[in-house]
PDB file of C-alpha atoms in Angstrom:
ATOM      1  CA  MET P  28      16.576  37.516 -69.353  1.00 53.00           C
ATOM      2  CA  PHE P  29      17.877  35.132 -65.832  1.00 52.00           C
ATOM      3  CA  GLY P  30      20.553  36.821 -65.258  1.00 53.00           C
ATOM      4  CA  ASN P  31      17.609  38.942 -63.024  1.00 54.00           C
ATOM      5  CA  ARG P  32      16.363  35.814 -61.638  1.00 53.00           C
ATOM      6  CA  ILE P  33      19.655  34.423 -60.456  1.00 49.00           C
ATOM      7  CA  GLY P  34      20.445  37.497 -59.091  1.00 49.00           C
ATOM      8  CA  THR P  35      17.149  37.392 -57.500  1.00 48.00           C
ATOM      9  CA  VAL P  36      17.408  33.853 -55.922  1.00 47.00           C
ATOM     10  CA  LEU P  37      20.774  34.379 -54.775  1.00 46.00           C
ATOM     11  CA  THR P  38      19.620  37.296 -52.502  1.00 49.00           C
ATOM     12  CA  ALA P  39      17.248  35.397 -51.927  1.00 47.00           C
ATOM     13  CA  ALA P  40      19.015  32.587 -50.126  1.00 48.00           C
ATOM     14  CA  ALA P  41      21.441  35.384 -48.789  1.00 48.00           C
ATOM     15  CA  ALA P  42      18.499  36.905 -46.329  1.00 48.00           C
ATOM     16  CA  VAL P  43      16.984  33.085 -45.443  1.00 50.00           C
ATOM     17  CA  VAL P  44      21.002  32.911 -44.025  1.00 51.00           C
ATOM     18  CA  ILE P  45      21.034  35.799 -42.372  1.00 52.00           C
ATOM     19  CA  PHE P  46      17.529  35.207 -40.168  1.00 53.00           C
ATOM     20  CA  ALA P  47      18.629  32.007 -39.633  1.00 56.00           C
ATOM     21  CA  VAL P  48      22.053  33.016 -37.868  1.00 61.00           C
ATOM     22  CA  THR P  49      21.389  33.147 -33.758  1.00 61.00           C
ATOM     23  CA  PRO P  50      20.658  36.937 -32.346  1.00 65.00           C
ATOM     24  CA  ALA P  51      23.963  38.723 -30.067  1.00 75.00           C
ATOM     25  CA  ASN P  52      21.953  39.381 -27.663  1.00 84.00           C
ATOM     26  CA  ALA P  53      20.725  35.517 -26.808  1.00 83.00           C
ATOM     27  CA  ALA P  54      20.920  33.911 -23.517  1.00 86.00           C
ATOM     28  CA  ASP P  55      19.790  30.118 -21.835  1.00 88.00           C
ATOM     29  CA  SER P  56      18.081  28.961 -19.251  1.00 90.00           C
ATOM     30  CA  THR P  57      19.603  26.059 -18.033  1.00 88.00           C
ATOM     31  CA  VAL P  58      15.837  24.192 -15.782  1.00 90.00           C
ATOM     32  CA  THR P  59      16.403  21.386 -13.374  1.00 86.00           C
ATOM     33  CA  PHE P  60      13.667  19.393 -11.072  1.00 82.00           C
ATOM     34  CA  ALA P  61      13.927  15.505  -9.301  1.00 80.00           C
ATOM     35  CA  THR P  62      11.193  14.271  -9.024  1.00 74.00           C
ATOM     36  CA  THR P  63      10.372  12.812  -6.184  1.00 75.00           C
ATOM     37  CA  GLY P  64       9.075   8.869  -4.264  1.00 77.00           C
ATOM     38  CA  GLY P  65       5.645   8.160  -3.610  1.00 91.00           C
ATOM     39  CA  VAL P  66       5.391   6.124  -0.846  1.00 95.00           C
ATOM     40  CA  LEU P  67       4.244   2.903   0.856  1.00 96.00           C
ATOM     41  CA  SER P  68       0.618   2.643   3.561  1.00 97.00           C
ATOM     42  CA  VAL P  69      -1.813   1.064   4.827  1.00 98.00           C
ATOM     43  CA  SER P  70      -4.341   2.466   7.197  1.00 97.00           C
ATOM     44  CA  VAL P  71      -6.515   0.485   9.154  1.00 97.00           C
ATOM     45  CA  ALA P  72      -9.789   1.191  10.801  1.00 95.00           C
ATOM     46  CA  PRO P  73      -8.931   2.385  14.071  1.00 95.00           C
ATOM     47  CA  ALA P  74     -10.923  -0.247  16.356  1.00 95.00           C
ATOM     48  CA  ALA P  75     -12.711  -2.552  16.390  1.00 95.00           C
ATOM     49  CA  ALA P  76     -15.276  -4.854  18.525  1.00 93.00           C
ATOM     50  CA  LEU P  77     -15.770  -8.273  17.843  1.00 94.00           C
ATOM     51  CA  ASN P  78     -19.870  -8.889  18.202  1.00 88.00           C
ATOM     52  CA  THR P  79     -19.954 -12.839  16.526  1.00 85.00           C
ATOM     53  CA  GLY P  80     -20.228 -16.135  18.242  1.00 81.00           C
ATOM     54  CA  SER P  81     -20.640 -16.613  21.727  1.00 83.00           C
ATOM     55  CA  ALA P  82     -18.373 -14.353  24.944  1.00 90.00           C
ATOM     56  CA  THR P  83     -19.038 -17.305  27.050  1.00 93.00           C
ATOM     57  CA  PRO P  84     -15.558 -18.326  28.812  1.00 95.00           C
ATOM     58  CA  GLY P  85     -13.973 -21.681  26.734  1.00 95.00           C
ATOM     59  CA  THR P  86     -15.381 -20.315  23.478  1.00 95.00           C
ATOM     60  CA  THR P  87     -14.388 -17.871  20.436  1.00 95.00           C
ATOM     61  CA  ILE P  88     -15.198 -14.906  19.617  1.00 96.00           C
ATOM     62  CA  SER P  89     -15.208 -13.042  16.563  1.00 96.00           C
ATOM     63  CA  GLY P  90     -15.629  -9.557  13.852  1.00 96.00           C
ATOM     64  CA  LEU P  91     -14.845  -7.879  11.233  1.00 97.00           C
ATOM     65  CA  LEU P  92     -12.025  -5.246  11.896  1.00 96.00           C
ATOM     66  CA  GLY P  93     -12.956  -3.606   9.363  1.00 96.00           C
ATOM     67  CA  ALA P  94     -11.950  -1.682   5.943  1.00 97.00           C
ATOM     68  CA  VAL P  95      -7.587  -2.621   5.200  1.00 98.00           C
ATOM     69  CA  THR P  96      -6.095  -0.751   2.489  1.00 98.00           C
ATOM     70  CA  VAL P  97      -3.005  -0.466   1.234  1.00 98.00           C
ATOM     71  CA  THR P  98      -1.234   1.703  -0.882  1.00 97.00           C
ATOM     72  CA  ASP P  99       1.830   2.125  -3.385  1.00 97.00           C
ATOM     73  CA  ALA P 100       2.843   5.649  -4.437  1.00 96.00           C
ATOM     74  CA  ARG P 101       6.005   4.359  -5.661  1.00 94.00           C
ATOM     75  CA  GLY P 102       5.003   4.182  -9.132  1.00 91.00           C
ATOM     76  CA  THR P 103       7.590   1.011  -9.561  1.00 93.00           C
ATOM     77  CA  ALA P 104       6.923  -3.145 -10.169  1.00 94.00           C
ATOM     78  CA  GLU P 105       8.751  -3.339  -7.581  1.00 93.00           C
ATOM     79  CA  GLY P 106       5.330  -5.471  -5.111  1.00 96.00           C
ATOM     80  CA  TRP P 107       4.921  -4.895  -1.252  1.00 98.00           C
ATOM     81  CA  ALA P 108       3.682  -7.787   1.551  1.00 98.00           C
ATOM     82  CA  ILE P 109       1.923  -6.685   3.893  1.00 98.00           C
ATOM     83  CA  GLY P 110       1.740  -8.655   7.886  1.00 98.00           C
ATOM     84  CA  VAL P 111       0.353  -8.630  11.451  1.00 98.00           C
ATOM     85  CA  TYR P 112       1.662  -9.190  14.502  1.00 97.00           C
ATOM     86  CA  SER P 113       0.119  -8.906  18.318  1.00 97.00           C
ATOM     87  CA  THR P 114       2.948  -7.288  21.163  1.00 96.00           C
ATOM     88  CA  THR P 115       0.290  -7.493  23.155  1.00 94.00           C
ATOM     89  CA  GLY P 116      -2.375 -10.350  22.643  1.00 96.00           C
ATOM     90  CA  PHE P 117      -5.711  -9.718  24.937  1.00 97.00           C
ATOM     91  CA  THR P 118      -5.237  -9.175  28.434  1.00 97.00           C
ATOM     92  CA  ALA P 119      -8.215  -7.988  30.476  1.00 96.00           C
ATOM     93  CA  THR P 120      -7.371  -7.172  34.122  1.00 96.00           C
ATOM     94  CA  GLY P 121      -8.778 -10.613  36.848  1.00 95.00           C
ATOM     95  CA  SER P 122      -8.343 -12.906  33.570  1.00 96.00           C
ATOM     96  CA  PRO P 123      -5.991 -15.738  31.960  1.00 97.00           C
ATOM     97  CA  SER P 124      -4.609 -13.346  29.304  1.00 97.00           C
ATOM     98  CA  ILE P 125      -4.957 -14.551  25.642  1.00 97.00           C
ATOM     99  CA  PRO P 126      -2.220 -15.329  23.168  1.00 97.00           C
ATOM    100  CA  ASN P 127      -1.507 -15.234  19.470  1.00 97.00           C
ATOM    101  CA  THR P 128      -1.933 -18.823  19.848  1.00 97.00           C
ATOM    102  CA  GLY P 129      -5.148 -17.734  20.446  1.00 97.00           C
ATOM    103  CA  ILE P 130      -5.877 -15.404  17.841  1.00 98.00           C
ATOM    104  CA  THR P 131      -6.621 -16.235  14.233  1.00 98.00           C
ATOM    105  CA  TYR P 132      -7.064 -13.735  11.725  1.00 98.00           C
ATOM    106  CA  THR P 133      -7.755 -14.182   7.723  1.00 98.00           C
ATOM    107  CA  PRO P 134      -7.824 -11.600   5.723  1.00 97.00           C
ATOM    108  CA  GLY P 135     -10.869 -12.144   3.738  1.00 94.00           C
ATOM    109  CA  ALA P 136     -11.433 -11.706   0.051  1.00 96.00           C
ATOM    110  CA  ALA P 137     -10.083  -7.678  -1.723  1.00 96.00           C
ATOM    111  CA  THR P 138     -13.295  -5.920  -1.543  1.00 94.00           C
ATOM    112  CA  GLY P 139     -11.229  -2.985  -3.951  1.00 91.00           C
ATOM    113  CA  THR P 140      -8.320  -3.309  -6.376  1.00 95.00           C
ATOM    114  CA  VAL P 141      -7.101  -0.294  -8.312  1.00 95.00           C
ATOM    115  CA  ALA P 142      -3.425  -0.932 -10.142  1.00 95.00           C
ATOM    116  CA  PRO P 143      -2.099  -1.794 -13.939  1.00 96.00           C
ATOM    117  CA  GLY P 144      -1.604  -4.574 -15.954  1.00 94.00           C
ATOM    118  CA  THR P 145      -2.395  -7.364 -14.849  1.00 94.00           C
ATOM    119  CA  PRO P 146      -0.761  -7.856 -11.323  1.00 96.00           C
ATOM    120  CA  ALA P 147      -1.081 -10.954  -8.327  1.00 97.00           C
ATOM    121  CA  ILE P 148      -3.256 -10.302  -5.634  1.00 97.00           C
ATOM    122  CA  THR P 149      -2.458 -13.297  -3.551  1.00 97.00           C
ATOM    123  CA  PRO P 150      -4.610 -13.117   0.621  1.00 97.00           C
ATOM    124  CA  GLY P 151      -1.906 -14.987   2.768  1.00 97.00           C
ATOM    125  CA  ALA P 152      -3.475 -17.904   4.938  1.00 97.00           C
ATOM    126  CA  ALA P 153      -5.576 -18.049   8.663  1.00 98.00           C
ATOM    127  CA  GLY P 154      -3.693 -18.150  11.484  1.00 97.00           C
ATOM    128  CA  SER P 155      -1.564 -16.542  13.944  1.00 97.00           C
ATOM    129  CA  PRO P 156      -0.565 -12.711  14.143  1.00 97.00           C
ATOM    130  CA  GLY P 157       3.796 -12.839  14.858  1.00 95.00           C
ATOM    131  CA  ASN P 158       3.791 -11.919  18.684  1.00 95.00           C
ATOM    132  CA  ASP P 159       6.649  -9.037  16.720  1.00 96.00           C
ATOM    133  CA  ARG P 160       7.981  -7.584  13.835  1.00 94.00           C
ATOM    134  CA  GLY P 161      10.253  -9.566  12.870  1.00 95.00           C
ATOM    135  CA  SER P 162       7.702 -12.353  13.229  1.00 95.00           C
ATOM    136  CA  ALA P 163       4.549 -10.994  12.041  1.00 97.00           C
ATOM    137  CA  ARG P 164       2.554 -13.361   9.837  1.00 97.00           C
ATOM    138  CA  THR P 165       1.893 -12.576   5.993  1.00 98.00           C
ATOM    139  CA  VAL P 166      -1.684 -11.501   4.744  1.00 97.00           C
ATOM    140  CA  TYR P 167      -1.382 -10.535   1.684  1.00 97.00           C
ATOM    141  CA  THR P 168       0.725 -10.138  -1.201  1.00 98.00           C
ATOM    142  CA  TYR P 169       1.375  -7.812  -4.828  1.00 98.00           C
ATOM    143  CA  ALA P 170       3.102  -8.856  -7.507  1.00 97.00           C
ATOM    144  CA  ASN P 171       3.040  -6.607 -11.305  1.00 96.00           C
ATOM    145  CA  ALA P 172       5.979  -6.362 -13.888  1.00 95.00           C
ATOM    146  CA  THR P 173       3.910  -3.500 -14.351  1.00 95.00           C
ATOM    147  CA  ALA P 174       4.616  -0.027 -13.118  1.00 95.00           C
ATOM    148  CA  GLY P 175       2.233   2.027 -11.842  1.00 93.00           C
ATOM    149  CA  GLY P 176       0.476   3.025  -8.695  1.00 94.00           C
ATOM    150  CA  ASN P 177      -1.653   0.655  -7.081  1.00 96.00           C
ATOM    151  CA  ARG P 178      -4.085   0.249  -3.793  1.00 97.00           C
ATOM    152  CA  VAL P 179      -5.193  -2.970  -2.676  1.00 98.00           C
ATOM    153  CA  SER P 180      -8.332  -3.554   0.638  1.00 98.00           C
ATOM    154  CA  TRP P 181      -9.873  -6.103   2.306  1.00 98.00           C
ATOM    155  CA  VAL P 182     -11.678  -6.728   5.305  1.00 98.00           C
ATOM    156  CA  PRO P 183     -10.549  -8.878   7.328  1.00 98.00           C
ATOM    157  CA  THR P 184     -11.948 -11.081  10.395  1.00 97.00           C
ATOM    158  CA  LEU P 185     -10.502 -12.128  13.833  1.00 97.00           C
ATOM    159  CA  ALA P 186     -11.094 -15.343  15.823  1.00 97.00           C
ATOM    160  CA  VAL P 187     -10.067 -14.757  19.226  1.00 97.00           C
ATOM    161  CA  ALA P 188     -10.194 -18.294  22.220  1.00 97.00           C
ATOM    162  CA  ILE P 189     -11.471 -17.238  25.272  1.00 96.00           C
ATOM    163  CA  PRO P 190      -9.808 -19.219  27.977  1.00 97.00           C
ATOM    164  CA  SER P 191     -12.061 -21.330  29.880  1.00 96.00           C
ATOM    165  CA  THR P 192     -11.108 -19.611  32.903  1.00 97.00           C
ATOM    166  CA  ALA P 193     -11.659 -16.609  31.545  1.00 96.00           C
ATOM    167  CA  ARG P 194     -14.493 -14.609  34.898  1.00 95.00           C
ATOM    168  CA  PRO P 195     -17.543 -13.042  33.236  1.00 92.00           C
ATOM    169  CA  GLY P 196     -17.546  -9.317  32.338  1.00 92.00           C
ATOM    170  CA  ALA P 197     -14.071  -8.857  32.145  1.00 94.00           C
ATOM    171  CA  LEU P 198     -13.171  -7.302  29.848  1.00 94.00           C
ATOM    172  CA  TYR P 199     -10.157  -8.311  27.066  1.00 96.00           C
ATOM    173  CA  SER P 200      -8.731  -5.769  24.933  1.00 96.00           C
ATOM    174  CA  GLY P 201      -5.734  -6.401  22.506  1.00 96.00           C
ATOM    175  CA  LYS P 202      -4.047  -4.613  19.161  1.00 96.00           C
ATOM    176  CA  ILE P 203      -3.298  -6.153  16.061  1.00 97.00           C
ATOM    177  CA  THR P 204      -0.444  -3.960  14.440  1.00 97.00           C
ATOM    178  CA  TYR P 205       0.673  -4.303  10.728  1.00 97.00           C
ATOM    179  CA  ARG P 206       3.389  -4.609   8.835  1.00 96.00           C
ATOM    180  CA  VAL P 207       3.659  -3.328   5.667  1.00 96.00           C
ATOM    181  CA  MET P 208       7.424  -3.621   3.500  1.00 93.00           C
TER     182      MET P 208
END
């Protein structure tokens, strides 16, 4: 009576062992892929017109430059800083040029932020832009212990002191360049 049960259990155990063995025609495929790093970038308004204050020689004119947005798609907790500079200052035909010392860039408050964790997003102090890439004035910094993509936007103001010797009707132009690092 117990003999039949033991034989049945041993037969069932042997059947399980037989089905657990890898078949002779099995093959493996090794699958690989590489992740890519995102980029750290800045986008700005392509042009702006200063329209607040007086455009009379010897006064100051100012205006909003449009939204500036830094997008960090690197996915790290590395952080970043962004600076501004102008290699040209402001020039006008037949009028004295306006050097960077006559320009004041004010970052303004962050208008939009997307970030993981609790980042430290700090605007820089208002002041003149640097004269070149190496002397760019830092206008915002971002630090975070939490890795992940982030985006910060703000709308800066630019004020320009017009020389008292500027020719009436002179059309001044110049470039403000951003460097994100």
